[in-house]
Amino acid sequence: MTEFGMPWPGADVGLEAEAAGAAAFCTGEFVDHDAYVTVAGMAVSTHRALVGPAIAYGFSRTPFAHATAIRTLWNQAPGRVFAGLGSGAFAINRDWCGVAADRPVERMSELVGAIRAWLHAENGQRVRFDGEFYHVDATVKAPVLGRIDVPVLLAGFQRRMARAAGRTADGIIGHGLFTDEWWDNIVRPAVEAGAREGERVERPLEHGWLLTAINDDDPERAVTDMRRMIAFYLTVRTYDAFAEHHGWTSQVQKIREAFGDGRIDDMARAVTDDMVESVALCGSTADAAAALRRRRGSIARDVAYFAPPSFMVSERRRQAYARSSLALLPTLKTAEAS
């Protein structure tokens, strides 16, 4: 059964959402907010919900740094922590973080193994991992370890990373751009192939962002905010194969031309109605609920994060969108019951 969650909206809205039935909260990462620090605030502000990064930049930290952060969070919220990792854009790794990011699929696969070596270590046990990119050989002479089983998920947009998520991690985190078509025909087959390669017994977990903007007083404003968000994502060439697969290459070309000239409104206008319908839940509550019912069979199977748009959207409006998305919870539960 798919559970409802959202990117962390702050303690006030977060507590309201948890009381309404939100089962998970996540956070991304950028220059102005650290993923693990944000999750620490989530852990102490909630009582039952799962909490974790979705995503933390994988290569900007050593396996040791990831594992110590995860252990710290586990101590605050035992049994409620997951760890979502992403490779991040190549330029961010090279130019912002100053770290290597070539062969990202192989690096991420090894990173998962090295983190698990630390998370699964018992007291007194030598911690070892020997790979091409990561090497760990540690003896910790202090009673501070002990195995913890924290789900480690990978953000996988393309087939190879999705396959690695099924093979080496506990599951996948889907991007907010994912359509039903992309989930069903690109991502899931790749994850399932990886799971077979890894001889997994249990189905890999699926978490996924679901772009959501509801404003009953001004539905068109919600739709415009969503058009801007979709356009901003598609300025990145990482998603060229996605756009080509859906037949959106001409729209993306217009988006990038407008973005290059700083024409934000033209970027939004280049996002066509079929793009909005395929990617997002937006408009009025009734519009979003109908879209959720229509897409119910292809959203993430374990946790769907109703994610408000963030590009050119204030924090106050994002919180309003988060509150409005609570109205979709009865739709989600009704769909499950039927």
Tab-separated table of N, CA and C in Angstrom, residues 175-289:
chain	number	residue	atom	x	y	z
A	175	HIS	N	12.107	10.558	-9.374
A	175	HIS	CA	12.156	12.010	-9.554
A	175	HIS	C	10.750	12.566	-9.733
A	176	GLY	N	10.592	13.854	-9.434
A	176	GLY	CA	9.308	14.499	-9.601
A	176	GLY	C	8.814	14.545	-11.037
A	177	LEU	N	9.712	14.413	-12.007
A	177	LEU	CA	9.307	14.405	-13.409
A	177	LEU	C	8.718	13.063	-13.851
A	178	PHE	N	8.884	12.029	-13.064
A	178	PHE	CA	8.453	10.697	-13.513
A	178	PHE	C	6.975	10.704	-13.915
A	179	THR	N	6.708	10.202	-15.094
A	179	THR	CA	5.347	9.976	-15.568
A	179	THR	C	4.993	8.506	-15.352
A	180	ASP	N	3.726	8.178	-15.560
A	180	ASP	CA	3.331	6.772	-15.510
A	180	ASP	C	4.147	5.961	-16.509
A	181	GLU	N	4.290	6.510	-17.710
A	181	GLU	CA	5.041	5.835	-18.770
A	181	GLU	C	6.483	5.574	-18.349
A	182	TRP	N	7.112	6.545	-17.712
A	182	TRP	CA	8.523	6.394	-17.318
A	182	TRP	C	8.663	5.374	-16.185
A	183	TRP	N	7.750	5.430	-15.207
A	183	TRP	CA	7.766	4.431	-14.134
A	183	TRP	C	7.597	3.022	-14.711
A	184	ASP	N	6.562	2.851	-15.521
A	184	ASP	CA	6.151	1.505	-15.923
A	184	ASP	C	7.056	0.875	-16.980
A	185	ASN	N	7.554	1.677	-17.906
A	185	ASN	CA	8.264	1.110	-19.050
A	185	ASN	C	9.769	1.329	-19.044
A	186	ILE	N	10.252	2.225	-18.193
A	186	ILE	CA	11.696	2.485	-18.125
A	186	ILE	C	12.264	2.095	-16.762
A	187	VAL	N	11.710	2.655	-15.697
A	187	VAL	CA	12.325	2.524	-14.375
A	187	VAL	C	12.081	1.146	-13.762
A	188	ARG	N	10.813	0.737	-13.671
A	188	ARG	CA	10.526	-0.534	-12.992
A	188	ARG	C	11.191	-1.730	-13.676
A	189	PRO	N	11.146	-1.844	-14.996
A	189	PRO	CA	11.852	-2.979	-15.616
A	189	PRO	C	13.342	-2.988	-15.294
A	190	ALA	N	13.958	-1.797	-15.224
A	190	ALA	CA	15.381	-1.736	-14.900
A	190	ALA	C	15.635	-2.144	-13.451
A	191	VAL	N	14.802	-1.658	-12.514
A	191	VAL	CA	14.958	-2.035	-11.107
A	191	VAL	C	14.766	-3.541	-10.943
A	192	GLU	N	13.770	-4.079	-11.601
A	192	GLU	CA	13.502	-5.515	-11.502
A	192	GLU	C	14.649	-6.331	-12.084
A	193	ALA	N	15.238	-5.865	-13.174
A	193	ALA	CA	16.392	-6.567	-13.746
A	193	ALA	C	17.561	-6.551	-12.773
A	194	GLY	N	17.781	-5.394	-12.120
A	194	GLY	CA	18.851	-5.322	-11.127
A	194	GLY	C	18.595	-6.231	-9.946
A	195	ALA	N	17.348	-6.308	-9.519
A	195	ALA	CA	17.008	-7.181	-8.385
A	195	ALA	C	17.285	-8.636	-8.727
A	196	ARG	N	17.003	-9.026	-9.952
A	196	ARG	CA	17.308	-10.410	-10.362
A	196	ARG	C	18.814	-10.644	-10.370
A	197	GLU	N	19.566	-9.672	-10.842
A	197	GLU	CA	21.026	-9.807	-10.851
A	197	GLU	C	21.575	-9.922	-9.430
A	198	GLY	N	20.986	-9.178	-8.514
A	198	GLY	CA	21.427	-9.214	-7.130
A	198	GLY	C	20.815	-10.340	-6.334
A	199	GLU	N	20.013	-11.178	-6.990
A	199	GLU	CA	19.354	-12.324	-6.359
A	199	GLU	C	18.581	-11.902	-5.113
A	200	ARG	N	17.844	-10.810	-5.271
A	200	ARG	CA	17.036	-10.300	-4.169
A	200	ARG	C	15.798	-11.164	-3.986
A	201	VAL	N	15.389	-11.323	-2.754
A	201	VAL	CA	14.166	-12.059	-2.438
A	201	VAL	C	12.985	-11.091	-2.336
A	202	GLU	N	13.172	-9.976	-1.638
A	202	GLU	CA	12.099	-9.007	-1.451
A	202	GLU	C	12.091	-7.991	-2.584
A	203	ARG	N	10.909	-7.476	-2.891
A	203	ARG	CA	10.793	-6.434	-3.910
A	203	ARG	C	11.515	-5.176	-3.445
A	204	PRO	N	12.319	-4.558	-4.325
A	204	PRO	CA	12.955	-3.287	-3.945
A	204	PRO	C	11.921	-2.227	-3.602
A	205	LEU	N	12.260	-1.394	-2.639
A	205	LEU	CA	11.369	-0.318	-2.220
A	205	LEU	C	11.251	0.742	-3.306
A	206	GLU	N	10.105	1.397	-3.346
A	206	GLU	CA	9.882	2.519	-4.246
A	206	GLU	C	9.404	3.732	-3.450
A	207	HIS	N	10.233	4.771	-3.430
A	207	HIS	CA	9.806	6.082	-2.971
A	207	HIS	C	9.812	6.979	-4.198
A	208	GLY	N	8.992	8.019	-4.204
A	208	GLY	CA	8.992	8.891	-5.366
A	208	GLY	C	8.337	10.231	-5.098
A	209	TRP	N	8.961	11.287	-5.622
A	209	TRP	CA	8.380	12.624	-5.541
A	209	TRP	C	7.244	12.727	-6.549
A	210	LEU	N	6.168	13.384	-6.150
A	210	LEU	CA	5.004	13.592	-7.006
A	210	LEU	C	4.659	15.082	-6.939
A	211	LEU	N	4.995	15.815	-7.984
A	211	LEU	CA	4.828	17.265	-7.982
A	211	LEU	C	3.358	17.626	-7.794
A	212	THR	N	3.089	18.449	-6.770
A	212	THR	CA	1.714	18.727	-6.356
A	212	THR	C	1.565	20.198	-5.980
A	213	ALA	N	0.568	20.858	-6.571
A	213	ALA	CA	0.274	22.250	-6.218
A	213	ALA	C	-1.227	22.471	-6.301
A	214	ILE	N	-1.844	22.765	-5.149
A	214	ILE	CA	-3.290	22.982	-5.074
A	214	ILE	C	-3.562	24.367	-4.513
A	215	ASN	N	-4.440	25.091	-5.194
A	215	ASN	CA	-4.870	26.396	-4.700
A	215	ASN	C	-6.321	26.585	-5.134
A	216	ASP	N	-7.256	26.327	-4.246
A	216	ASP	CA	-8.668	26.420	-4.593
A	216	ASP	C	-9.112	27.855	-4.845
A	217	ASP	N	-8.422	28.824	-4.268
A	217	ASP	CA	-8.766	30.225	-4.508
A	217	ASP	C	-8.261	30.705	-5.868
A	218	ASP	N	-7.169	30.128	-6.327
A	218	ASP	CA	-6.583	30.551	-7.608
A	218	ASP	C	-5.913	29.348	-8.269
A	219	PRO	N	-6.704	28.435	-8.825
A	219	PRO	CA	-6.128	27.225	-9.425
A	219	PRO	C	-5.122	27.510	-10.526
A	220	GLU	N	-5.346	28.579	-11.294
A	220	GLU	CA	-4.428	28.875	-12.389
A	220	GLU	C	-3.044	29.259	-11.887
A	221	ARG	N	-2.994	29.882	-10.725
A	221	ARG	CA	-1.688	30.209	-10.147
A	221	ARG	C	-0.925	28.935	-9.808
A	222	ALA	N	-1.634	27.952	-9.281
A	222	ALA	CA	-0.989	26.673	-8.973
A	222	ALA	C	-0.470	26.018	-10.246
A	223	VAL	N	-1.263	26.072	-11.304
A	223	VAL	CA	-0.844	25.467	-12.567
A	223	VAL	C	0.366	26.205	-13.124
A	224	THR	N	0.374	27.529	-13.046
A	224	THR	CA	1.519	28.308	-13.542
A	224	THR	C	2.781	27.998	-12.753
A	225	ASP	N	2.659	27.911	-11.428
A	225	ASP	CA	3.819	27.540	-10.618
A	225	ASP	C	4.352	26.171	-11.033
A	226	MET	N	3.440	25.260	-11.346
A	226	MET	CA	3.863	23.926	-11.744
A	226	MET	C	4.528	23.954	-13.125
A	227	ARG	N	4.003	24.751	-14.033
A	227	ARG	CA	4.650	24.869	-15.342
A	227	ARG	C	6.090	25.380	-15.192
A	228	ARG	N	6.279	26.359	-14.324
A	228	ARG	CA	7.633	26.883	-14.094
A	228	ARG	C	8.550	25.797	-13.531
A	229	MET	N	8.018	24.994	-12.597
A	229	MET	CA	8.833	23.952	-11.983
A	229	MET	C	9.251	22.905	-13.008
A	230	ILE	N	8.301	22.441	-13.812
A	230	ILE	CA	8.606	21.445	-14.842
A	230	ILE	C	9.618	22.009	-15.824
A	231	ALA	N	9.422	23.259	-16.223
A	231	ALA	CA	10.348	23.887	-17.163
A	231	ALA	C	11.748	23.968	-16.578
A	232	PHE	N	11.841	24.367	-15.316
A	232	PHE	CA	13.167	24.498	-14.693
A	232	PHE	C	13.893	23.164	-14.664
A	233	TYR	N	13.195	22.087	-14.310
A	233	TYR	CA	13.827	20.773	-14.336
A	233	TYR	C	14.364	20.464	-15.728
A	234	LEU	N	13.594	20.766	-16.757
A	234	LEU	CA	13.949	20.352	-18.110
A	234	LEU	C	15.013	21.225	-18.757
A	235	THR	N	15.500	22.238	-18.039
A	235	THR	CA	16.655	22.978	-18.556
A	235	THR	C	17.923	22.144	-18.490
A	236	VAL	N	17.904	21.056	-17.718
A	236	VAL	CA	19.088	20.211	-17.518
A	236	VAL	C	19.131	19.121	-18.590
A	237	ARG	N	20.257	18.968	-19.241
A	237	ARG	CA	20.375	18.020	-20.349
A	237	ARG	C	20.335	16.563	-19.900
A	238	THR	N	20.449	16.344	-18.610
A	238	THR	CA	20.310	14.985	-18.085
A	238	THR	C	18.989	14.355	-18.517
A	239	TYR	N	17.981	15.181	-18.718
A	239	TYR	CA	16.639	14.672	-18.988
A	239	TYR	C	16.297	14.656	-20.480
A	240	ASP	N	17.310	14.742	-21.344
A	240	ASP	CA	17.061	14.739	-22.787
A	240	ASP	C	16.384	13.447	-23.249
A	241	ALA	N	16.863	12.312	-22.735
A	241	ALA	CA	16.268	11.034	-23.154
A	241	ALA	C	14.809	10.950	-22.706
A	242	PHE	N	14.528	11.484	-21.539
A	242	PHE	CA	13.158	11.529	-21.024
A	242	PHE	C	12.266	12.353	-21.952
A	243	ALA	N	12.742	13.540	-22.338
A	243	ALA	CA	11.962	14.406	-23.217
A	243	ALA	C	11.757	13.762	-24.579
A	244	GLU	N	12.789	13.140	-25.102
A	244	GLU	CA	12.677	12.487	-26.400
A	244	GLU	C	11.686	11.326	-26.342
A	245	HIS	N	11.744	10.552	-25.260
A	245	HIS	CA	10.852	9.406	-25.099
A	245	HIS	C	9.382	9.845	-25.128
A	246	HIS	N	9.093	11.018	-24.573
A	246	HIS	CA	7.716	11.500	-24.494
A	246	HIS	C	7.325	12.396	-25.673
A	247	GLY	N	8.264	12.643	-26.572
A	247	GLY	CA	7.960	13.518	-27.707
A	247	GLY	C	7.910	14.984	-27.353
A	248	TRP	N	8.722	15.410	-26.387
A	248	TRP	CA	8.688	16.784	-25.904
A	248	TRP	C	9.944	17.567	-26.271
A	249	THR	N	10.669	17.148	-27.273
A	249	THR	CA	11.943	17.806	-27.588
A	249	THR	C	11.746	19.248	-28.053
A	250	SER	N	10.696	19.528	-28.829
A	250	SER	CA	10.483	20.903	-29.294
A	250	SER	C	10.125	21.814	-28.125
A	251	GLN	N	9.319	21.308	-27.192
A	251	GLN	CA	8.979	22.108	-26.017
A	251	GLN	C	10.227	22.404	-25.186
A	252	VAL	N	11.081	21.400	-25.023
A	252	VAL	CA	12.297	21.582	-24.229
A	252	VAL	C	13.233	22.578	-24.885
A	253	GLN	N	13.304	22.570	-26.197
A	253	GLN	CA	14.137	23.544	-26.891
A	253	GLN	C	13.650	24.966	-26.611
A	254	LYS	N	12.339	25.176	-26.651
A	254	LYS	CA	11.779	26.495	-26.338
A	254	LYS	C	12.055	26.878	-24.888
A	255	ILE	N	11.933	25.899	-23.987
A	255	ILE	CA	12.204	26.160	-22.565
A	255	ILE	C	13.639	26.632	-22.381
A	256	ARG	N	14.579	25.971	-23.009
A	256	ARG	CA	15.994	26.305	-22.816
A	256	ARG	C	16.357	27.630	-23.464
A	257	GLU	N	15.748	27.937	-24.583
A	257	GLU	CA	15.984	29.240	-25.200
A	257	GLU	C	15.474	30.349	-24.288
A	258	ALA	N	14.281	30.158	-23.728
A	258	ALA	CA	13.726	31.166	-22.824
A	258	ALA	C	14.552	31.279	-21.552
A	259	PHE	N	15.001	30.154	-21.030
A	259	PHE	CA	15.809	30.153	-19.807
A	259	PHE	C	17.113	30.902	-20.032
A	260	GLY	N	17.731	30.662	-21.191
A	260	GLY	CA	18.988	31.332	-21.500
A	260	GLY	C	18.850	32.843	-21.569
A	261	ASP	N	17.667	33.309	-21.952
A	261	ASP	CA	17.415	34.752	-22.049
A	261	ASP	C	16.775	35.317	-20.787
A	262	GLY	N	16.535	34.459	-19.790
A	262	GLY	CA	15.911	34.929	-18.559
A	262	GLY	C	14.433	35.208	-18.679
A	263	ARG	N	13.771	34.613	-19.668
A	263	ARG	CA	12.331	34.835	-19.885
A	263	ARG	C	11.537	33.741	-19.155
A	264	ILE	N	11.332	33.958	-17.873
A	264	ILE	CA	10.714	32.932	-17.020
A	264	ILE	C	9.289	32.626	-17.455
A	265	ASP	N	8.522	33.656	-17.780
A	265	ASP	CA	7.129	33.426	-18.188
A	265	ASP	C	7.058	32.618	-19.480
A	266	ASP	N	7.982	32.863	-20.388
A	266	ASP	CA	8.003	32.100	-21.637
A	266	ASP	C	8.404	30.648	-21.388
A	267	MET	N	9.263	30.432	-20.413
A	267	MET	CA	9.590	29.053	-20.022
A	267	MET	C	8.317	28.312	-19.629
A	268	ALA	N	7.522	28.943	-18.783
A	268	ALA	CA	6.285	28.300	-18.308
A	268	ALA	C	5.321	28.054	-19.454
A	269	ARG	N	5.200	29.029	-20.363
A	269	ARG	CA	4.269	28.873	-21.477
A	269	ARG	C	4.687	27.752	-22.425
A	270	ALA	N	5.973	27.418	-22.447
A	270	ALA	CA	6.446	26.348	-23.320
A	270	ALA	C	6.075	24.961	-22.807
A	271	VAL	N	5.672	24.868	-21.549
A	271	VAL	CA	5.236	23.588	-20.973
A	271	VAL	C	3.781	23.372	-21.362
A	272	THR	N	3.538	22.386	-22.184
A	272	THR	CA	2.197	22.170	-22.734
A	272	THR	C	1.288	21.446	-21.734
A	273	ASP	N	-0.007	21.494	-22.015
A	273	ASP	CA	-0.987	20.889	-21.112
A	273	ASP	C	-0.731	19.398	-20.906
A	274	ASP	N	-0.334	18.692	-21.970
A	274	ASP	CA	-0.116	17.251	-21.826
A	274	ASP	C	1.080	16.953	-20.938
A	275	MET	N	2.069	17.856	-20.926
A	275	MET	CA	3.206	17.688	-20.023
A	275	MET	C	2.766	17.823	-18.575
A	276	VAL	N	1.972	18.856	-18.295
A	276	VAL	CA	1.469	19.062	-16.931
A	276	VAL	C	0.638	17.866	-16.494
A	277	GLU	N	-0.248	17.414	-17.362
A	277	GLU	CA	-1.135	16.302	-17.030
A	277	GLU	C	-0.362	15.021	-16.765
A	278	SER	N	0.730	14.810	-17.481
A	278	SER	CA	1.507	13.577	-17.338
A	278	SER	C	2.391	13.576	-16.102
A	279	VAL	N	2.815	14.775	-15.667
A	279	VAL	CA	3.813	14.868	-14.597
A	279	VAL	C	3.194	15.187	-13.246
A	280	ALA	N	2.218	16.108	-13.200
A	280	ALA	CA	1.867	16.760	-11.936
A	280	ALA	C	0.417	16.568	-11.523
A	281	LEU	N	0.169	16.883	-10.253
A	281	LEU	CA	-1.170	17.045	-9.697
A	281	LEU	C	-1.296	18.524	-9.359
A	282	CYS	N	-2.185	19.238	-10.036
A	282	CYS	CA	-2.240	20.676	-9.768
A	282	CYS	C	-3.569	21.268	-10.190
A	283	GLY	N	-3.789	22.509	-9.710
A	283	GLY	CA	-5.036	23.215	-9.948
A	283	GLY	C	-5.844	23.274	-8.667
A	284	SER	N	-7.121	22.949	-8.752
A	284	SER	CA	-7.983	22.876	-7.574
A	284	SER	C	-7.813	21.519	-6.896
A	285	THR	N	-8.388	21.393	-5.707
A	285	THR	CA	-8.367	20.102	-5.019
A	285	THR	C	-9.030	19.030	-5.876
A	286	ALA	N	-10.158	19.383	-6.498
A	286	ALA	CA	-10.861	18.416	-7.346
A	286	ALA	C	-10.000	18.009	-8.546
A	287	ASP	N	-9.300	18.979	-9.151
A	287	ASP	CA	-8.421	18.670	-10.283
A	287	ASP	C	-7.314	17.705	-9.857
A	288	ALA	N	-6.668	18.019	-8.732
A	288	ALA	CA	-5.554	17.198	-8.274
A	288	ALA	C	-6.017	15.808	-7.861
A	289	ALA	N	-7.187	15.721	-7.203
A	289	ALA	CA	-7.707	14.417	-6.792
A	289	ALA	C	-8.038	13.553	-8.009
